[in-house]
Amino acid sequence: SAVFYQNEEEKQLAQAYIDKLNASGKYDKPIATTLEPLGVFYVAEAYHQDYYPGHLNQPYVARVSVPKVEKFTKAHPELLKEGYRRDK
C-alpha cells in the first residue's frame, strides 16, 4: 500500500503515524506502506465513485474487501468513512 502526499507536512504526518504504529508493538512486522509524492491525480468516472457500499455482494468485494473493512472498522472506527460500515 502507499500514502500519496501533496506536501512535506503531509509526508511528515504520515511518516509520524507509521512510526507510531511500528512502535506500538501491535504488529509482528513493520508497516510496509510507502510514502510517495502525489503527482498528477485524475478523478475517475462517476460509476467508479463510492463503489464499495453499492457492491457488497460482488464476489471480490464480498471475499476480499468486506473482511478488510470489517477488520479496519473494529481497529479504527473513528477513521472509517461514513457509509462503509455494514451495520449502518
Short mmCIF file of C-alpha atoms in Angstrom, two decimals:
data_model
loop_
_atom_site.label_atom_id
_atom_site.label_comp_id
_atom_site.label_asym_id
_atom_site.label_seq_id
_atom_site.Cartn_x
_atom_site.Cartn_y
_atom_site.Cartn_z
CA SER A 1 0.00 0.00 0.00
CA ALA A 2 1.01 3.63 -0.33
CA VAL A 3 0.20 7.05 1.08
CA PHE A 4 0.38 9.79 -1.52
CA TYR A 5 1.29 13.19 -0.11
CA GLN A 6 0.92 16.66 -1.62
CA ASN A 7 3.49 18.48 0.51
CA GLU A 8 6.18 17.97 3.12
CA GLU A 9 3.74 18.46 6.01
CA GLU A 10 1.52 15.59 4.79
CA LYS A 11 4.58 13.41 4.30
CA GLN A 12 5.79 14.12 7.84
CA LEU A 13 2.34 13.45 9.33
CA ALA A 14 2.06 10.14 7.51
CA GLN A 15 5.58 9.11 8.49
CA ALA A 16 4.93 10.02 12.12
CA TYR A 17 1.81 7.83 12.14
CA ILE A 18 3.66 4.92 10.54
CA ASP A 19 6.41 5.33 13.14
CA LYS A 20 3.77 5.35 15.90
CA LEU A 21 2.21 2.14 14.57
CA ASN A 22 5.62 0.48 14.30
CA ALA A 23 6.49 1.48 17.88
CA SER A 24 3.14 0.29 19.26
CA GLY A 25 4.12 -3.38 19.27
CA LYS A 26 0.69 -4.19 17.85
CA TYR A 27 2.07 -5.67 14.64
CA ASP A 28 4.53 -8.53 14.14
CA LYS A 29 6.15 -6.87 11.13
CA PRO A 30 6.96 -3.26 10.28
CA ILE A 31 4.33 -1.29 8.36
CA ALA A 32 5.01 -1.86 4.66
CA THR A 33 3.13 1.20 3.41
CA THR A 34 5.33 3.52 1.39
CA LEU A 35 5.15 7.30 1.14
CA GLU A 36 5.01 8.63 -2.42
CA PRO A 37 4.57 12.11 -3.90
CA LEU A 38 1.09 12.53 -5.35
CA GLY A 39 1.98 13.71 -8.83
CA VAL A 40 -0.93 14.02 -11.25
CA PHE A 41 -4.30 12.77 -9.98
CA TYR A 42 -7.30 12.12 -12.21
CA VAL A 43 -10.80 11.75 -10.78
CA ALA A 44 -12.42 8.55 -12.05
CA GLU A 45 -15.77 8.45 -13.83
CA ALA A 46 -18.92 8.64 -11.69
CA TYR A 47 -19.63 4.90 -11.89
CA HIS A 48 -16.30 4.23 -10.15
CA GLN A 49 -17.10 6.54 -7.21
CA ASP A 50 -18.22 5.02 -3.89
CA TYR A 51 -18.02 1.55 -5.41
CA TYR A 52 -17.75 -0.43 -2.17
CA PRO A 53 -21.09 0.39 -0.47
CA GLY A 54 -23.10 -0.38 -3.60
CA HIS A 55 -21.35 -3.66 -4.42
CA LEU A 56 -21.12 -5.57 -1.13
CA ASN A 57 -22.36 -8.77 -2.81
CA GLN A 58 -19.93 -8.58 -5.75
CA PRO A 59 -17.63 -11.63 -5.27
CA TYR A 60 -14.32 -9.77 -4.97
CA VAL A 61 -15.78 -7.15 -2.65
CA ALA A 62 -17.50 -9.80 -0.50
CA ARG A 63 -14.45 -12.07 -0.21
CA VAL A 64 -11.59 -9.56 -0.09
CA SER A 65 -12.76 -6.03 0.66
CA VAL A 66 -15.52 -6.66 3.21
CA PRO A 67 -13.28 -8.63 5.62
CA LYS A 68 -10.59 -5.93 5.39
CA VAL A 69 -13.08 -3.12 6.00
CA GLU A 70 -14.61 -5.01 8.94
CA LYS A 71 -11.17 -5.56 10.47
CA PHE A 72 -10.32 -1.89 9.99
CA THR A 73 -13.69 -0.84 11.43
CA LYS A 74 -13.01 -2.76 14.63
CA ALA A 75 -9.49 -1.35 14.98
CA HIS A 76 -10.19 2.27 13.95
CA PRO A 77 -13.94 3.04 13.84
CA GLU A 78 -13.30 6.76 14.21
CA LEU A 79 -11.36 6.84 10.93
CA LEU A 80 -13.83 4.97 8.73
CA LYS A 81 -15.62 6.97 6.04
CA GLU A 82 -19.38 7.27 6.55
CA GLY A 83 -21.25 4.61 4.58
CA TYR A 84 -18.55 1.96 4.78
CA ARG A 85 -19.89 0.18 7.84
CA ARG A 86 -22.24 -2.70 7.08
CA ASP A 87 -24.13 -2.19 10.37
CA LYS A 88 -25.31 1.33 9.43
#
